[in-house]
Coordinates of C-alpha atoms in Angstrom, one line a residue:
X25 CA 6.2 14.9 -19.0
X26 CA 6.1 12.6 -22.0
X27 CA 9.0 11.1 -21.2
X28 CA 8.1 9.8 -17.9
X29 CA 6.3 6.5 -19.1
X30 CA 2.8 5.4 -17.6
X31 CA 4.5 2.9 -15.7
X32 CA 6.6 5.1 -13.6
X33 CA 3.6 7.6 -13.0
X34 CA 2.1 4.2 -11.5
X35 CA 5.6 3.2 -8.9
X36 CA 6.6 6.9 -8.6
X37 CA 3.6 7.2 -6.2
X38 CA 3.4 10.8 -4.6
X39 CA 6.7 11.1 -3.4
X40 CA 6.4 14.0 -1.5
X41 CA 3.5 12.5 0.6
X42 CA 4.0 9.4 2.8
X43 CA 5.7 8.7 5.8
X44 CA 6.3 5.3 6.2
X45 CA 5.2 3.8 9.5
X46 CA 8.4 3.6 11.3
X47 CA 8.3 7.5 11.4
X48 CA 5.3 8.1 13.3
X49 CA 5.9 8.4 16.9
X50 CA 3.7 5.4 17.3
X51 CA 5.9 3.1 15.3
X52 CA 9.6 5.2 16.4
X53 CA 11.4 2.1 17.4
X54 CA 10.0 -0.3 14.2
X55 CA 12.2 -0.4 11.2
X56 CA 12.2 -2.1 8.1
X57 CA 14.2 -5.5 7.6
X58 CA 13.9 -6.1 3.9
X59 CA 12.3 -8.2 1.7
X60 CA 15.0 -11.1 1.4
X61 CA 13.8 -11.7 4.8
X62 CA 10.3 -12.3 4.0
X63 CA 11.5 -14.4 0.6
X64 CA 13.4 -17.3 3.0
X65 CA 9.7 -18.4 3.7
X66 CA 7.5 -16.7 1.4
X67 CA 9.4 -18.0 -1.8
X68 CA 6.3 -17.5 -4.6
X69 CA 5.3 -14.1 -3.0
X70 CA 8.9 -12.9 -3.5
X71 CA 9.1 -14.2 -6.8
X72 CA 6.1 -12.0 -7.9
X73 CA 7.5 -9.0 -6.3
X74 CA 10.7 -9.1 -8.2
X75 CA 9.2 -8.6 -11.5
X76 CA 6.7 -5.8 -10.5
X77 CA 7.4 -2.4 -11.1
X78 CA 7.9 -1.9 -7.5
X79 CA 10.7 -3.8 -7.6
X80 CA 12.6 -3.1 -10.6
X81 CA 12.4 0.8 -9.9
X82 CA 15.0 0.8 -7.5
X83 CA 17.3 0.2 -10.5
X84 CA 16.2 3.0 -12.7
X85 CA 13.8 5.1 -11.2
X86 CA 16.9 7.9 -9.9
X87 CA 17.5 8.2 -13.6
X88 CA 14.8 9.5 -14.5
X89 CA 14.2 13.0 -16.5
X90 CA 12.7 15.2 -13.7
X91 CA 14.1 13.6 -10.8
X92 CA 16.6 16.7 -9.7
X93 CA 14.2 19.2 -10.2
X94 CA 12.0 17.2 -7.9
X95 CA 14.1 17.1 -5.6
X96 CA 15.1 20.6 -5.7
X97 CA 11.5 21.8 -5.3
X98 CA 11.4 19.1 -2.0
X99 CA 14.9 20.3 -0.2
X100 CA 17.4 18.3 1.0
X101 CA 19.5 15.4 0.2
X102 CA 20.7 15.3 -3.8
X103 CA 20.8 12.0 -3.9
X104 CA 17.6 10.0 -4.4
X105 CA 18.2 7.4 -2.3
X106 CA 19.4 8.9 1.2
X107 CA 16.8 12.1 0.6
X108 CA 14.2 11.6 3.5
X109 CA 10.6 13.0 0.9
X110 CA 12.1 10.5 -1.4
X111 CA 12.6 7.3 0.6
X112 CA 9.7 7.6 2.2
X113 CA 7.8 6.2 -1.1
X114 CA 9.9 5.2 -3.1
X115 CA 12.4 2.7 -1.6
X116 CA 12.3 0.2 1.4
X117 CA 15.4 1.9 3.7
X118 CA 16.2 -1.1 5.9
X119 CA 18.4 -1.4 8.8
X120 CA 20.7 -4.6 10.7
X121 CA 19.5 -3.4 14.3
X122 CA 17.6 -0.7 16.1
X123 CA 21.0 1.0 16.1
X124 CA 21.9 1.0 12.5
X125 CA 21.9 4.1 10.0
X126 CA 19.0 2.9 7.9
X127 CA 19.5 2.6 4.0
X128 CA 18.0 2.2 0.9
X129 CA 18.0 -1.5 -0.2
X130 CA 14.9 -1.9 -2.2
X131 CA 12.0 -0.6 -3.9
X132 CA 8.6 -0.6 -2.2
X133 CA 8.6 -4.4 -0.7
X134 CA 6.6 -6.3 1.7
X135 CA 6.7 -3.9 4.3
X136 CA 5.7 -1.1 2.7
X137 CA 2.2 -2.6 2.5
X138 CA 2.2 -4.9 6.1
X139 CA 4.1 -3.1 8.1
X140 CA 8.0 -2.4 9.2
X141 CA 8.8 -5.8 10.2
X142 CA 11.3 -5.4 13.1
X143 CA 8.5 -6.0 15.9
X144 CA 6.6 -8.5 14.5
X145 CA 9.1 -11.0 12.5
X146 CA 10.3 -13.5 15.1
X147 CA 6.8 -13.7 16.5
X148 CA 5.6 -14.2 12.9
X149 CA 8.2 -17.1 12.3
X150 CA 7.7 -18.7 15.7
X151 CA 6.3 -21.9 14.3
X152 CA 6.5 -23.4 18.0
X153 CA 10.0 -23.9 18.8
X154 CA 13.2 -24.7 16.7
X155 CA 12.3 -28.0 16.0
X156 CA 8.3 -26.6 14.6
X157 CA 7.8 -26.1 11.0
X158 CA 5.2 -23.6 9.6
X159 CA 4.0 -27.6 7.2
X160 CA 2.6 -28.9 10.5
X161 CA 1.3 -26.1 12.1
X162 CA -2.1 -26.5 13.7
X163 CA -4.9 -24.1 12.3
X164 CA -5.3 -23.2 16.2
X165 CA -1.1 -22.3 16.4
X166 CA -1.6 -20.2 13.3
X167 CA -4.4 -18.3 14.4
X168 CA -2.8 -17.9 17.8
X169 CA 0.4 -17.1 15.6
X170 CA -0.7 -14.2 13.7
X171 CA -2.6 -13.0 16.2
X172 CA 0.2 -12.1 18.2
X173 CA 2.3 -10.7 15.3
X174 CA -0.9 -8.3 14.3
X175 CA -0.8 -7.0 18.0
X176 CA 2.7 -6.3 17.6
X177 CA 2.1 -4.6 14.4
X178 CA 1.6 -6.8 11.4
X179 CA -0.6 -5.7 8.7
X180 CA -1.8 -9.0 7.3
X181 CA -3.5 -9.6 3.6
X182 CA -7.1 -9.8 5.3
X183 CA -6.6 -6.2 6.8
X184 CA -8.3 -4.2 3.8
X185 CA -8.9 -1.0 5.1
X186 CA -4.9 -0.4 6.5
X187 CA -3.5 -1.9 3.1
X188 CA -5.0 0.7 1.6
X189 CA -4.2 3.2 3.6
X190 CA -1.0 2.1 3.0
X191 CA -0.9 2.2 -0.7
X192 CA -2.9 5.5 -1.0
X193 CA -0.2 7.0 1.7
X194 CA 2.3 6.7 -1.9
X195 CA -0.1 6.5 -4.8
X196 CA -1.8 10.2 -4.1
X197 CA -2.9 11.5 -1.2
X198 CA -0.7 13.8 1.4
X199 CA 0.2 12.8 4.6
X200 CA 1.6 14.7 7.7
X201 CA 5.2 16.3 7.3
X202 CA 5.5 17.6 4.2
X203 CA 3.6 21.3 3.6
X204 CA 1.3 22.3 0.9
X205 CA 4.1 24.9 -0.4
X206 CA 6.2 22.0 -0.8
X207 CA 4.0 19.5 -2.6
X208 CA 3.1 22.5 -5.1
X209 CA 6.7 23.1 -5.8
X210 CA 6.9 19.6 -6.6
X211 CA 3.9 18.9 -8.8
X212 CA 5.2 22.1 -10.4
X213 CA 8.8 20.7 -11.0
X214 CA 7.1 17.7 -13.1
X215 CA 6.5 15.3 -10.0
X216 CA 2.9 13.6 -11.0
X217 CA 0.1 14.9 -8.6
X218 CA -0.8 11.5 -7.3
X219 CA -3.0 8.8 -9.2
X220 CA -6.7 7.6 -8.9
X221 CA -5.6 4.9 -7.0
X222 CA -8.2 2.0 -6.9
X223 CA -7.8 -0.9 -4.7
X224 CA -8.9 -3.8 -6.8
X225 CA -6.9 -2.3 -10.0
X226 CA -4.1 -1.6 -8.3
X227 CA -3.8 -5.0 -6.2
X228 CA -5.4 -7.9 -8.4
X229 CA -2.7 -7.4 -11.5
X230 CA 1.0 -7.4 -11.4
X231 CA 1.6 -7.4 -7.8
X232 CA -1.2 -10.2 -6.6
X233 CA 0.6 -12.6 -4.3
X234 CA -2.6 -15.3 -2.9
X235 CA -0.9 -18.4 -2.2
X236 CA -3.4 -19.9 0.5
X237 CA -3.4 -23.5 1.7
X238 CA -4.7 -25.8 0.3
X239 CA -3.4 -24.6 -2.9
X240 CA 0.1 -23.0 -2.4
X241 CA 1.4 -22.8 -5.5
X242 CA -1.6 -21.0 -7.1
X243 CA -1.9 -17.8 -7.3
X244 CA -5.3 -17.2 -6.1
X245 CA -7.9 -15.4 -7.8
X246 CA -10.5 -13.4 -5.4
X247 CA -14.5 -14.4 -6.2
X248 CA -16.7 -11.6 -7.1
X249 CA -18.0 -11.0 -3.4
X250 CA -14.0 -10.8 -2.3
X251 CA -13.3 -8.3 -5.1
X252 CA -16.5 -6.4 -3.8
X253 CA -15.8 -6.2 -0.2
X254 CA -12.1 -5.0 -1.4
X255 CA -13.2 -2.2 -3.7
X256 CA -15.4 -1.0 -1.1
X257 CA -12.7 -0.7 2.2
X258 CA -10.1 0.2 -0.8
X259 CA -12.6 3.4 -1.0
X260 CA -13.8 4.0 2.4
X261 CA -9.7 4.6 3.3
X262 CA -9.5 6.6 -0.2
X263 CA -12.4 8.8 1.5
X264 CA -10.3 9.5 4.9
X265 CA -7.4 10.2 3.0
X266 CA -9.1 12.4 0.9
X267 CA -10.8 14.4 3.8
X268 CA -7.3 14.2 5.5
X269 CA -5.4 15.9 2.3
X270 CA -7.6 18.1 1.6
X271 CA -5.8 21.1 3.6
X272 CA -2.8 20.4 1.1
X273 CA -4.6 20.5 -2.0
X274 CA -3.2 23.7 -2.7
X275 CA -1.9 22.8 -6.1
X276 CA -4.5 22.5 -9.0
X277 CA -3.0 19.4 -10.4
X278 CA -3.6 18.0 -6.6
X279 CA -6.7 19.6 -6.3
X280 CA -8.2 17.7 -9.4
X281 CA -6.7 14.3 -8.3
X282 CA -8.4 14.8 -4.9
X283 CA -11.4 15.4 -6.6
X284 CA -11.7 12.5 -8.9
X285 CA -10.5 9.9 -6.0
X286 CA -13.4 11.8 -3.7
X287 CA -15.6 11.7 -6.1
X288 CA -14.9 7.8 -7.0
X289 CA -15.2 6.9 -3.1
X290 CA -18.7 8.7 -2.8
X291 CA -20.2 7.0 -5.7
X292 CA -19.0 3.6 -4.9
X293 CA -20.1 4.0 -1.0
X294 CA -23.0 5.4 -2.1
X295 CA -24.1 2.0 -3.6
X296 CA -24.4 -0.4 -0.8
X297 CA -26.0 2.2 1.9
X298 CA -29.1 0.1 1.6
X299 CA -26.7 -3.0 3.1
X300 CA -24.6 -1.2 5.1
X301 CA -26.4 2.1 6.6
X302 CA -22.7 2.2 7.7
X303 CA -21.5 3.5 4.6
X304 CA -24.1 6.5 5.1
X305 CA -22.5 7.3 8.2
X306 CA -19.2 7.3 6.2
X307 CA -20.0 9.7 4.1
X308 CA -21.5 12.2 5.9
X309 CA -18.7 12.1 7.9
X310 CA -15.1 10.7 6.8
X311 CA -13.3 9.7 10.0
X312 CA -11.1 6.7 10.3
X313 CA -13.3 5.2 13.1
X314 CA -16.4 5.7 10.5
X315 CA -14.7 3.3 8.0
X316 CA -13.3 1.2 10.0
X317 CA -17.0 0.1 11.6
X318 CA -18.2 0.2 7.5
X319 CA -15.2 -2.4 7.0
X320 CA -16.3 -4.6 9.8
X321 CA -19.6 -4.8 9.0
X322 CA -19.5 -5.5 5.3
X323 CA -17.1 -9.0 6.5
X324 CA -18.6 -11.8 4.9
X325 CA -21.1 -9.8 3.0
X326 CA -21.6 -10.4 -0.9
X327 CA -22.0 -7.3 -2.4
X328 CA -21.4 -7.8 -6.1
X329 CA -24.9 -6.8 -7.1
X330 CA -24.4 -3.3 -5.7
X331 CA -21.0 -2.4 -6.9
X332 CA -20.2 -5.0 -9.2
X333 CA -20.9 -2.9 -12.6
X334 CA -18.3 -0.3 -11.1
X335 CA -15.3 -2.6 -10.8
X336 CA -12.3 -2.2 -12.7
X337 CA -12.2 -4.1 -15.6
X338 CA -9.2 -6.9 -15.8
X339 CA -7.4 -5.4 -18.6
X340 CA -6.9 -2.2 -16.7
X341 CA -5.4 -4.0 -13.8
X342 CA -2.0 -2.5 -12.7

């Protein structure tokens, strides 16, 4: 395993475990459209993308030592890129229409984190007619705006809790469709058993793209109440996942991730049940619905004085 670099343990996420949104039945029609789409308005966003690890996998990450084996131990297609456990994580498979055989075109990209795109993009773009431009938009049309692309699926930067989900989906916890007697074969092949994924750490570093009017060509750096109220959902959805994975865990290696990331959550929520009895309710019991009311209430809430001391420090940012 020494010669699969730090770096790769980081963008390799947990292969095995995440289905990206467009294969739940909820999502079946939605498909992804790729992030040159995003980069004809979002210019600075792309242009952090393309140098994060994310992004530069696609050109190296099949070459790695271990791949086959991997994919051995997970069954079907040879080939990195068109093998369904594969793509799920570790590539953005985009398609021209609804009819189209999708394909792999990128690494993890926009959509992996806000959503497959395909039912929320011209709502997202609709500025107010052709002649509109997104310069001289009305606060009112943008909140109107993005409202209407949320509803039809969007997960926007504000949306904390389903970011992470998102993130943690690839970065180490299981997910529905692949058995525990696969992800053990995989983990056992040389596949890493997920990472202690960490909000903050893993979204304020390489890959932070916060270019908010009135500034838009700086990259924004969250306060310390923003970076509180992000560690904290970052853990409440590392706690569902957690609860969610832990019929899987039949792996050691995956056993002993789940327990770090469980044990991380708990200790973090822990500290702020005296502002948000919510977080109590959390974690005696770790449902989506539970964490999702914890997320709502802590909104506007500076709590850097409970959970400040437990923050990742910026040198350890990914």
């Amino acid at each position: 395993m020494r010669t699969i670099t730090r770096s790769l343990l980081s963008a390799i996420g947990l292969l095995a475990f995440a289905a990206v949104a467009n294969h739940s039945p909820a999502a079946a029609q939605s498909f992804f459209v790729g992030p040159q789409k995003c980069a004809e308005c979002h210019k600075a966003e792309h242009a952090v993308w393309e140098k994060t690890k994310h992004a530069t996998s696609f050109r190296e990450i099949h070459r790695k030592e271990k791949v086959k084996d991997i994919i051995a131990a997970a069954g079907g297609d040879s080939n990195m890129r068109r093998n369904a456990v594969c793509t799920a994580c570790h590539f953005t498979s985009t398609k021209a229409d609804a009819g189209a055989q999708a394909s792999a075109t990128a690494g993890p990209s926009c959509e992996s984190c806000h959503g497959p795109a395909s039912d929320w993009l011209t709502t997202h773009n609709d500025y107010g007619g052709p002649a509109a431009k997104r310069e001289t938009e009305t606060p009112a049309r943008k909140t109107e705006r993005l409202k209407k692309a949320a509803d039809a699926g969007m997960i926007g930067p504000t949306r904390h809790f389903d970011i992470a989900k998102n993130c943690l989906s690839c970065h180490g916890l299981g997910r529905p469709g692949v058995g525990p007697e696969v992800i053990a074969k995989m983990i056992d092949a040389g596949h890493p058993p997920g990472s202690e994924f960490e909000l903050v750490r893993y979204s304020q570093g390489a890959v932070r793209h916060r270019f908010y009017p009135p500034n838009v060509n700086d990259n924004a750096v969250m306060t310390p109440a923003e970076l509180s109220r992000l560690f904290v959902a970052g853990h409440a959805a590392a706690l569902v996942q957690t609860a969610g994975a832990a019929g899987k865990a039949s792996n050691p290696k995956f056993q002993d991730t789940l327990k770090k990331i469980d044990a991380a959550a708990r200790s973090a929520l822990d500290s702020i049940k005296g502002q948000a009895p919510e977080a109590g309710a959390l974690l005696a019991q770790p449902t989506e619905a539970n964490a999702r009311k914890l997320v709502d209430a802590i909104a506007g809430k500076d709590l850097s004085a409970q959970v400040g001391a437990k923050l990742p420090a910026k040198d350890s940012y990914k």
